[in-house]
Short mmCIF file of C-alpha atoms and ligand atoms in Angstrom, two decimals:
data_model
loop_
_atom_site.label_atom_id
_atom_site.label_comp_id
_atom_site.label_asym_id
_atom_site.label_seq_id
_atom_site.Cartn_x
_atom_site.Cartn_y
_atom_site.Cartn_z
CA MET Z 1 -76.87 226.04 2.13
CA THR Z 2 -73.76 228.11 3.27
CA ASN Z 3 -73.20 230.93 4.68
CA SER Z 4 -71.38 233.44 2.31
CA GLY Z 5 -67.71 233.62 2.89
CA LEU Z 6 -67.55 230.20 4.15
CA ALA Z 7 -64.73 227.71 2.24
CA GLN Z 8 -67.17 225.40 0.62
CA ILE Z 9 -65.93 221.70 -1.00
CA ASN Z 10 -66.44 220.78 -4.56
CA GLY Z 11 -69.64 219.19 -4.30
CA GLN Z 12 -69.28 217.65 -7.68
CA ARG Z 13 -65.76 216.46 -7.53
CA LEU Z 14 -66.90 214.67 -4.10
CA MET Z 15 -70.20 213.02 -6.10
CA ALA Z 16 -68.20 211.95 -8.87
CA SER Z 17 -65.86 210.02 -6.52
CA ILE Z 18 -68.57 208.07 -4.51
CA GLU Z 19 -70.13 206.86 -7.70
CA GLN Z 20 -66.16 206.21 -9.16
CA LEU Z 21 -65.32 203.91 -6.09
CA GLY Z 22 -68.97 202.84 -6.33
CA GLN Z 23 -68.05 200.59 -9.52
CA ILE Z 24 -65.77 198.32 -7.45
CA GLY Z 25 -67.05 195.40 -7.20
CA ILE Z 26 -70.59 196.51 -7.98
CA ASP Z 27 -72.88 193.25 -8.95
CA VAL Z 28 -75.58 193.46 -11.88
CA ASN Z 29 -78.41 193.73 -9.61
CA GLY Z 30 -76.40 197.02 -8.66
CA GLY Z 31 -74.94 195.55 -5.12
CA VAL Z 32 -71.82 197.26 -4.10
CA THR Z 33 -69.36 193.62 -2.20
CA ARG Z 34 -65.45 194.86 -1.51
CA LEU Z 35 -64.69 192.42 1.61
CA SER Z 36 -61.85 193.56 3.33
CA LEU Z 37 -58.57 192.53 2.12
CA SER Z 38 -60.29 190.82 -1.37
CA ASN Z 39 -59.47 191.78 -5.27
CA GLU Z 40 -61.91 194.30 -5.23
CA GLU Z 41 -61.33 196.14 -2.12
CA LEU Z 42 -57.32 195.47 -3.01
CA ILE Z 43 -58.67 197.65 -6.19
CA ALA Z 44 -60.34 200.89 -4.36
CA ARG Z 45 -57.48 200.78 -2.46
CA GLN Z 46 -55.43 201.81 -5.34
CA PHE Z 47 -58.17 204.54 -6.40
CA ILE Z 48 -58.17 205.93 -2.74
CA ILE Z 49 -54.09 206.06 -2.93
CA ARG Z 50 -54.94 208.29 -5.96
CA GLN Z 51 -57.68 210.33 -4.90
CA MET Z 52 -55.18 211.45 -1.51
CA GLU Z 53 -52.12 212.28 -4.25
CA ASP Z 54 -54.38 214.17 -6.31
CA ALA Z 55 -55.85 216.00 -3.16
CA GLY Z 56 -51.77 216.81 -2.55
CA LEU Z 57 -52.15 214.63 0.25
CA HIS Z 58 -48.90 213.11 1.80
CA VAL Z 59 -50.17 209.35 1.63
CA ARG Z 60 -48.22 206.36 2.98
CA GLN Z 61 -49.88 202.81 4.51
CA ASP Z 62 -49.04 202.37 8.08
CA GLU Z 63 -48.84 198.26 9.96
CA ALA Z 64 -52.12 197.41 9.95
CA GLY Z 65 -53.32 199.03 6.25
CA ASN Z 66 -54.61 201.68 7.00
CA LEU Z 67 -54.43 204.27 4.13
CA ILE Z 68 -53.68 207.78 5.59
CA GLY Z 69 -53.38 211.24 4.10
CA ARG Z 70 -51.55 213.69 5.94
CA LEU Z 71 -51.30 217.82 5.12
CA GLU Z 72 -48.81 219.20 7.66
CA GLY Z 73 -49.71 222.35 9.55
CA GLU Z 74 -48.36 225.61 10.60
CA ALA Z 75 -46.46 223.35 14.01
CA SER Z 76 -45.95 219.76 11.75
CA ASP Z 77 -45.12 218.61 15.13
CA ALA Z 78 -48.77 218.87 16.92
CA GLY Z 79 -51.18 216.47 17.56
CA ALA Z 80 -53.07 215.88 13.86
CA ILE Z 81 -57.05 216.66 13.55
CA ALA Z 82 -58.02 213.29 11.36
CA THR Z 83 -61.38 212.56 9.80
CA GLY Z 84 -61.67 208.90 7.83
CA SER Z 85 -63.74 205.74 7.43
CA HIS Z 86 -63.23 202.85 5.37
CA ILE Z 87 -64.08 201.49 2.21
CA ASP Z 88 -64.39 197.42 2.57
CA THR Z 89 -68.74 196.59 2.57
CA VAL Z 90 -70.90 194.03 3.80
CA ILE Z 91 -72.40 191.78 1.54
CA GLN Z 92 -74.68 193.75 -1.88
CA ALA Z 93 -73.57 197.13 -0.39
CA GLY Z 94 -74.58 200.50 -0.88
CA ILE Z 95 -72.48 202.91 -1.92
CA PHE Z 96 -72.44 205.29 0.52
CA ASP Z 97 -70.93 203.40 3.29
CA GLY Z 98 -67.91 204.49 5.11
CA ALA Z 99 -67.26 206.05 1.15
CA LEU Z 100 -68.57 209.34 2.08
CA GLY Z 101 -66.29 209.51 5.27
CA VAL Z 102 -63.13 208.70 3.56
CA LEU Z 103 -64.19 210.18 0.17
CA GLY Z 104 -65.30 213.67 2.34
CA GLY Z 105 -61.97 213.88 4.56
CA ILE Z 106 -60.22 213.95 1.07
CA GLU Z 107 -62.56 216.25 -0.40
CA ALA Z 108 -62.63 218.66 3.00
CA LEU Z 109 -58.69 218.42 2.61
CA ARG Z 110 -57.50 219.06 -0.79
CA THR Z 111 -60.49 222.05 -0.22
CA ILE Z 112 -58.04 223.45 2.60
CA ARG Z 113 -54.68 223.19 0.94
CA GLU Z 114 -56.24 224.76 -2.30
CA GLN Z 115 -57.69 227.51 -1.12
CA GLU Z 116 -54.67 227.96 1.86
CA ILE Z 117 -56.92 227.77 4.48
CA LYS Z 118 -54.69 228.19 7.67
CA HIS Z 119 -54.44 225.74 10.27
CA PHE Z 120 -52.40 225.41 12.61
CA ARG Z 121 -52.62 221.60 12.87
CA PRO Z 122 -51.84 218.68 10.73
CA LEU Z 123 -54.84 216.88 9.40
CA GLU Z 124 -55.91 213.88 8.21
CA VAL Z 125 -57.35 211.73 6.78
CA ILE Z 126 -57.63 208.00 7.65
CA CYS Z 127 -59.36 204.71 5.19
CA PHE Z 128 -59.14 202.50 8.07
CA THR Z 129 -58.75 198.60 6.95
CA ASP Z 130 -61.69 196.06 7.81
CA GLU Z 131 -64.47 198.67 9.34
CA GLU Z 132 -66.66 196.04 8.75
CA GLY Z 133 -65.58 192.81 9.87
CA VAL Z 134 -67.48 190.92 7.25
CA ARG Z 135 -65.25 188.46 5.97
CA PHE Z 136 -63.30 187.45 9.25
CA GLY Z 137 -65.80 187.47 12.48
CA ALA Z 138 -64.23 190.86 13.80
CA GLY Z 139 -64.15 194.28 12.97
CA TYR Z 140 -63.10 197.66 13.80
CA PHE Z 141 -59.26 196.18 12.27
CA GLY Z 142 -57.67 199.36 11.68
CA SER Z 143 -58.88 201.46 14.19
CA ARG Z 144 -58.46 199.08 16.76
CA ALA Z 145 -55.09 198.30 15.36
CA MET Z 146 -54.21 202.13 15.56
CA THR Z 147 -55.77 202.62 18.94
CA GLY Z 148 -53.14 199.76 20.82
CA GLN Z 149 -56.81 197.63 20.51
CA TRP Z 150 -54.93 194.62 17.85
CA ASN Z 151 -55.35 190.86 19.12
CA GLU Z 152 -52.55 188.72 17.22
CA SER Z 153 -55.33 185.39 17.76
CA TRP Z 154 -57.66 187.53 14.89
CA LEU Z 155 -54.77 186.15 12.48
CA GLU Z 156 -56.06 182.41 12.61
CA LEU Z 157 -59.93 184.27 11.98
CA THR Z 158 -61.26 182.40 8.48
CA ASP Z 159 -63.73 184.08 6.38
CA SER Z 160 -65.97 181.45 4.25
CA GLU Z 161 -63.20 179.72 2.32
CA GLY Z 162 -61.04 178.97 4.80
CA THR Z 163 -58.53 181.33 4.12
CA THR Z 164 -57.12 183.00 7.57
CA LEU Z 165 -57.17 187.00 7.74
CA LYS Z 166 -52.92 186.59 8.65
CA GLU Z 167 -52.92 184.49 4.71
CA ALA Z 168 -55.05 187.43 3.68
CA MET Z 169 -53.22 189.97 4.68
CA GLU Z 170 -49.77 188.46 2.96
CA TYR Z 171 -51.60 188.37 -0.71
CA ALA Z 172 -52.19 191.95 0.28
CA THR Z 173 -48.54 192.29 1.34
CA LEU Z 174 -48.68 193.07 4.58
CA ASP Z 175 -46.90 191.83 7.31
CA PRO Z 176 -49.61 190.07 9.44
CA TYR Z 177 -47.37 190.07 12.29
CA GLY Z 178 -46.93 194.20 12.05
CA ALA Z 179 -50.56 194.82 12.40
CA ALA Z 180 -49.22 195.65 16.30
CA PHE Z 181 -47.28 198.46 15.67
CA ALA Z 182 -49.58 200.43 14.28
CA SER Z 183 -50.82 201.81 17.39
CA ARG Z 184 -50.45 205.53 17.96
CA SER Z 185 -49.86 207.56 20.90
CA ARG Z 186 -52.37 210.24 21.75
CA GLU Z 187 -50.27 212.84 21.17
CA SER Z 188 -50.45 212.53 17.66
CA ILE Z 189 -53.92 212.86 17.19
CA LYS Z 190 -55.57 215.60 19.03
CA ALA Z 191 -59.03 214.73 17.56
CA TYR Z 192 -61.18 212.39 14.91
CA VAL Z 193 -64.08 213.33 13.20
CA GLU Z 194 -66.23 211.17 11.02
CA LEU Z 195 -68.72 212.05 8.22
CA HIS Z 196 -70.53 208.68 8.06
CA ILE Z 197 -74.09 207.72 6.35
CA GLU Z 198 -76.92 207.68 8.78
CA GLN Z 199 -77.85 204.37 7.71
CA GLY Z 200 -81.39 205.22 10.16
CA ARG Z 201 -84.88 206.52 9.17
CA VAL Z 202 -83.91 209.72 12.79
CA LEU Z 203 -82.91 212.32 10.60
CA GLU Z 204 -85.40 212.35 7.74
CA GLU Z 205 -88.43 211.50 10.34
CA GLN Z 206 -86.69 214.96 11.34
CA ASP Z 207 -86.51 215.96 8.02
CA ALA Z 208 -82.78 217.34 8.93
CA PRO Z 209 -79.68 216.54 6.09
CA VAL Z 210 -77.18 216.08 8.53
CA GLY Z 211 -77.31 214.84 12.47
CA ILE Z 212 -74.77 215.26 15.43
CA ALA Z 213 -74.19 211.93 16.89
CA THR Z 214 -74.34 211.92 21.09
CA ALA Z 215 -73.35 208.47 20.96
CA ILE Z 216 -72.69 205.37 19.49
CA TYR Z 217 -74.16 202.00 19.80
CA GLY Z 218 -71.92 199.09 22.07
CA HIS Z 219 -72.36 195.57 20.02
CA SER Z 220 -71.99 192.32 20.52
CA TRP Z 221 -71.84 189.73 18.42
CA LEU Z 222 -72.10 186.08 19.43
CA GLU Z 223 -72.51 182.78 17.26
CA VAL Z 224 -74.51 180.05 18.63
CA THR Z 225 -74.50 175.81 18.20
CA VAL Z 226 -77.00 174.35 18.53
CA ARG Z 227 -76.60 170.60 18.73
CA GLY Z 228 -79.42 167.94 18.46
CA ARG Z 229 -79.41 164.16 16.34
CA ALA Z 230 -79.50 163.79 12.79
CA ASP Z 231 -82.05 161.18 12.01
CA HIS Z 232 -84.18 159.42 9.08
CA ALA Z 233 -86.86 162.38 7.87
CA GLY Z 234 -89.65 159.73 7.11
CA THR Z 235 -88.42 156.50 9.42
CA THR Z 236 -88.02 158.91 13.22
CA PRO Z 237 -91.48 159.84 14.92
CA MET Z 238 -92.17 163.18 16.04
CA LYS Z 239 -91.88 162.34 19.87
CA LEU Z 240 -88.12 160.55 19.74
CA ARG Z 241 -86.57 163.90 17.28
CA GLN Z 242 -83.68 165.97 18.28
CA ASP Z 243 -84.08 168.16 15.74
CA PRO Z 244 -81.89 171.25 16.76
CA LEU Z 245 -83.63 173.49 13.93
CA THR Z 246 -87.26 173.64 14.68
CA ALA Z 247 -85.61 174.31 18.98
CA ALA Z 248 -83.62 177.20 17.10
CA ALA Z 249 -87.23 177.95 15.89
CA ALA Z 250 -88.41 178.53 18.81
CA GLN Z 251 -84.98 180.59 19.78
CA LEU Z 252 -85.40 183.29 17.36
CA LEU Z 253 -88.40 184.17 18.37
CA ALA Z 254 -87.40 184.32 22.17
CA ILE Z 255 -84.59 186.84 20.50
CA GLU Z 256 -87.04 189.17 19.23
CA GLN Z 257 -89.05 189.48 22.25
CA ILE Z 258 -85.74 189.80 24.93
CA ALA Z 259 -84.31 192.64 22.56
CA VAL Z 260 -88.21 194.63 22.56
CA GLU Z 261 -88.11 194.22 26.13
CA HIS Z 262 -84.66 195.51 26.57
CA GLY Z 263 -85.12 198.64 23.78
CA GLY Z 264 -82.63 197.43 22.22
CA VAL Z 265 -81.85 195.73 18.61
CA ALA Z 266 -81.15 191.63 17.61
CA THR Z 267 -80.54 190.19 14.43
CA ILE Z 268 -79.78 186.79 13.05
CA GLY Z 269 -77.58 187.73 9.80
CA THR Z 270 -76.33 184.88 9.22
CA LEU Z 271 -78.34 180.56 10.05
CA ARG Z 272 -76.80 177.01 8.55
CA MET Z 273 -77.36 173.78 9.05
CA ALA Z 274 -75.62 170.37 8.69
CA PRO Z 275 -75.73 168.05 6.95
CA GLY Z 276 -78.58 170.18 5.06
CA ALA Z 277 -80.31 167.43 3.38
CA ILE Z 278 -83.93 167.47 2.24
CA ASN Z 279 -84.90 164.13 3.64
CA VAL Z 280 -81.75 164.06 6.67
CA ILE Z 281 -83.05 165.98 9.98
CA PRO Z 282 -80.66 168.18 10.98
CA GLY Z 283 -77.86 167.64 13.09
CA GLU Z 284 -76.42 170.84 14.21
CA ILE Z 285 -77.80 174.54 13.52
CA VAL Z 286 -74.61 177.30 13.96
CA PHE Z 287 -76.65 181.28 13.57
CA THR Z 288 -75.09 184.48 14.73
CA VAL Z 289 -76.86 186.93 16.99
CA ASP Z 290 -75.45 190.56 16.06
CA MET Z 291 -77.24 192.82 19.64
CA ARG Z 292 -77.05 196.46 19.93
CA HIS Z 293 -77.82 198.69 22.90
CA GLU Z 294 -77.11 202.86 23.64
CA ALA Z 295 -76.59 201.45 27.39
CA ALA Z 296 -73.78 199.27 28.53
CA GLU Z 297 -75.87 197.85 31.41
CA LYS Z 298 -78.54 196.68 29.10
CA LEU Z 299 -76.25 195.45 25.91
CA HIS Z 300 -74.54 193.02 29.30
CA SER Z 301 -78.21 192.08 30.76
CA MET Z 302 -79.99 191.94 26.98
CA GLN Z 303 -77.25 189.42 26.27
CA LEU Z 304 -77.49 187.12 29.34
CA ALA Z 305 -81.13 187.54 29.46
CA ILE Z 306 -80.65 185.53 25.97
CA THR Z 307 -78.16 182.94 26.79
CA THR Z 308 -80.20 181.71 29.21
CA GLU Z 309 -83.84 181.20 27.53
CA LEU Z 310 -82.25 179.74 24.03
CA THR Z 311 -80.22 177.59 26.43
CA ALA Z 312 -83.72 176.89 28.26
CA ILE Z 313 -85.06 176.09 25.19
CA ALA Z 314 -82.56 173.86 24.51
CA GLN Z 315 -82.43 171.96 27.79
CA GLN Z 316 -86.11 171.29 27.18
CA ARG Z 317 -86.05 169.98 24.17
CA GLY Z 318 -82.93 167.36 24.79
CA LEU Z 319 -80.57 169.41 22.89
CA SER Z 320 -76.87 171.12 23.35
CA VAL Z 321 -76.57 174.57 22.93
CA SER Z 322 -73.16 176.49 22.76
CA PHE Z 323 -72.15 179.87 22.77
CA ARG Z 324 -68.90 181.42 21.23
CA THR Z 325 -68.72 185.69 21.78
CA ILE Z 326 -66.86 186.53 17.97
CA ASP Z 327 -66.14 190.27 18.80
CA SER Z 328 -68.07 193.05 20.77
CA ALA Z 329 -67.55 197.03 21.78
CA GLN Z 330 -69.30 199.28 24.93
CA PRO Z 331 -71.02 201.77 23.57
CA VAL Z 332 -69.57 205.52 23.56
CA ARG Z 333 -70.19 208.63 24.49
CA SER Z 334 -68.70 211.78 21.65
CA SER Z 335 -66.31 214.48 23.32
CA PRO Z 336 -68.55 217.53 24.13
CA SER Z 337 -66.09 219.89 22.19
CA ILE Z 338 -66.21 218.02 19.52
CA VAL Z 339 -70.02 217.87 19.63
CA ASP Z 340 -70.09 221.57 20.46
CA ALA Z 341 -67.48 222.48 17.43
CA ILE Z 342 -69.90 220.01 14.58
CA ALA Z 343 -73.31 222.28 15.87
CA GLU Z 344 -71.21 225.25 15.27
CA SER Z 345 -69.95 224.55 11.94
CA CYS Z 346 -73.87 223.23 11.57
CA LYS Z 347 -74.54 226.68 12.12
CA GLU Z 348 -71.95 228.57 10.13
CA VAL Z 349 -73.29 226.46 6.87
CA GLY Z 350 -76.90 226.79 7.75
CA LEU Z 351 -78.25 223.60 8.96
CA PRO Z 352 -80.26 223.18 12.28
CA GLY Z 353 -77.58 221.12 14.64
CA THR Z 354 -79.85 218.05 14.97
CA TYR Z 355 -78.85 215.35 17.91
CA MET Z 356 -79.01 211.75 17.29
CA VAL Z 357 -77.98 208.58 19.09
CA CYS Z 358 -75.93 206.27 16.39
CA GLY Z 359 -77.61 202.73 15.99
CA ALA Z 360 -74.54 201.58 13.08
CA GLY Z 361 -70.60 201.18 14.42
CA HIS Z 362 -68.22 203.39 12.73
CA ASP Z 363 -64.18 203.15 14.02
CA ALA Z 364 -64.76 206.36 15.68
CA VAL Z 365 -65.87 204.11 18.38
CA ALA Z 366 -62.25 202.22 18.50
CA MET Z 367 -60.80 206.16 17.86
CA ASN Z 368 -63.16 206.64 21.06
CA ASP Z 369 -60.32 205.11 22.87
CA LEU Z 370 -57.64 206.94 21.65
CA THR Z 371 -58.86 210.38 21.21
CA GLU Z 372 -61.59 212.53 20.81
CA MET Z 373 -63.56 211.39 19.21
CA GLY Z 374 -67.30 213.35 17.49
CA LEU Z 375 -69.27 211.90 14.15
CA ILE Z 376 -71.66 214.02 11.47
CA LEU Z 377 -74.34 211.56 10.14
CA VAL Z 378 -76.14 212.83 6.65
CA ARG Z 379 -79.74 211.61 6.46
CA SER Z 380 -80.29 207.88 4.37
CA ARG Z 381 -83.22 207.98 2.48
CA ASP Z 382 -86.14 205.56 4.07
CA GLY Z 383 -83.11 204.62 6.78
CA ILE Z 384 -82.56 202.54 4.22
CA SER Z 385 -78.17 200.89 4.62
CA HIS Z 386 -76.52 197.96 3.89
CA HIS Z 387 -78.17 197.26 1.05
CA PRO Z 388 -77.93 198.37 -2.98
CA LEU Z 389 -80.34 201.19 -2.47
CA GLU Z 390 -78.74 202.97 -0.47
CA TRP Z 391 -79.06 206.66 -1.36
CA SER Z 392 -78.03 209.90 0.16
CA SER Z 393 -78.92 212.79 -2.00
CA PRO Z 394 -75.62 214.86 -3.77
CA GLU Z 395 -77.10 218.10 -1.56
CA ASP Z 396 -76.99 216.58 1.36
CA CYS Z 397 -73.63 214.88 1.02
CA GLU Z 398 -72.06 218.23 0.65
CA ALA Z 399 -74.05 220.20 3.26
CA GLY Z 400 -71.99 217.05 5.31
CA ALA Z 401 -68.58 217.73 4.21
CA ASN Z 402 -69.47 221.20 4.43
CA VAL Z 403 -69.41 220.54 8.06
CA LEU Z 404 -67.43 217.95 8.07
CA LEU Z 405 -64.72 221.02 6.40
CA GLN Z 406 -65.83 223.76 9.18
CA THR Z 407 -65.69 221.57 11.96
CA LEU Z 408 -61.40 220.54 11.31
CA ILE Z 409 -60.68 224.12 10.42
CA LYS Z 410 -61.89 224.96 13.53
CA LEU Z 411 -60.46 222.41 15.71
CA ALA Z 412 -57.19 222.62 13.15
CA ASN Z 413 -56.69 225.67 14.87
CA GLU Z 414 -57.09 225.60 17.85
CA LEU Z 415 -54.18 225.18 20.14
CA ASN Z 416 -54.99 223.94 23.54
O1 LIG U 501 -72.53 196.83 11.18
C1 LIG U 501 -72.55 198.02 11.79
O2 LIG U 501 -73.16 198.81 12.41
C2 LIG U 501 -71.79 198.76 11.44
O3 LIG U 501 -71.24 198.98 9.62
N1 LIG U 501 -69.86 197.96 11.00
MN1 LIG U 502 -71.96 199.26 7.34
MN1 LIG U 503 -69.63 202.01 7.99
#
């Protein structure tokens, strides 16, 4: 797959490590659940530490729990070229989301060390804490802490069992009040390049194994509470009901329509009702909306249209509705010079450089606040992700990791 003479990663070793990591938190249906700072994820952290040590990297954990494997360069005080991703997952996930970026980064640095490839700048691979945000409701914890965006109020966020982030950090022997000190200077990191599965179908439709992200969607996560009046299912005439669930049904369809009109995406990933009995009209509905768009102003207008329409539907039915923004991030554009470096590496590795915009969010979004950022995407079969059927071929994973390897070597030898 690659031109002769170019260093190449050890594809078998990479795929073996992805398979091994994929066993941690796997269930009988083949889905992986490794929520941030859960027992499964803490076990996975130990696996990553061993992988980093076996690769001959200097390993440290920062105050936010980010694991950092470092390979010194000729000039150890120069800004590092960093790569990385996450090992926390969503619920019933696949084995590639995040894992490819962490293990692909370790494999690239291991190859550079083993083949004694010259690099002026230090190289780092980072395994970030809580990228997904599924357990506590806000994501990018580790990368936001590293880029000075830590928000101490997150410590009071709770998971579905009422455990706070603070308690979960203490359980993981992390100092909850230390995370704010994980922030790094602009000088310490010169650039950040992440390798990730695409989690969509653009590359497959273009029959391209590897893509170059020119931008990443922004997102806004909203919690919506619709309040009506619980009542008896048998004795309450339809015209006297204040049923928040039938109102929510109208609201969900309105959200879908508004997303289509704005050219964005919107997802209702969770919905709960109270009191939740077969013969009781619900009194309250709480659901979440994950809305995303490539353009900041469109994301804003989509959110405004959604909250306006949900309020109108509630009022027409004599109900109340309230909103809570859980998390948000603006869309980001990749650094042109990093995009060029990745494109050149694609050519060297013998691949067409397929440019695209990425709909999934990554730690690269947060790292973009600190340094120049780039994102290399690997084709996902049928575009499936956040699902046990998530899969990328060994050939494509190897191709993506080789593009990462060449890009890191290039950037690590750029002196300015
Ligand atoms: O939600 C996302 O796009 C990513 O998986 N965190
Ligand atoms: Mn994900
Ligand atoms: Mn991911």
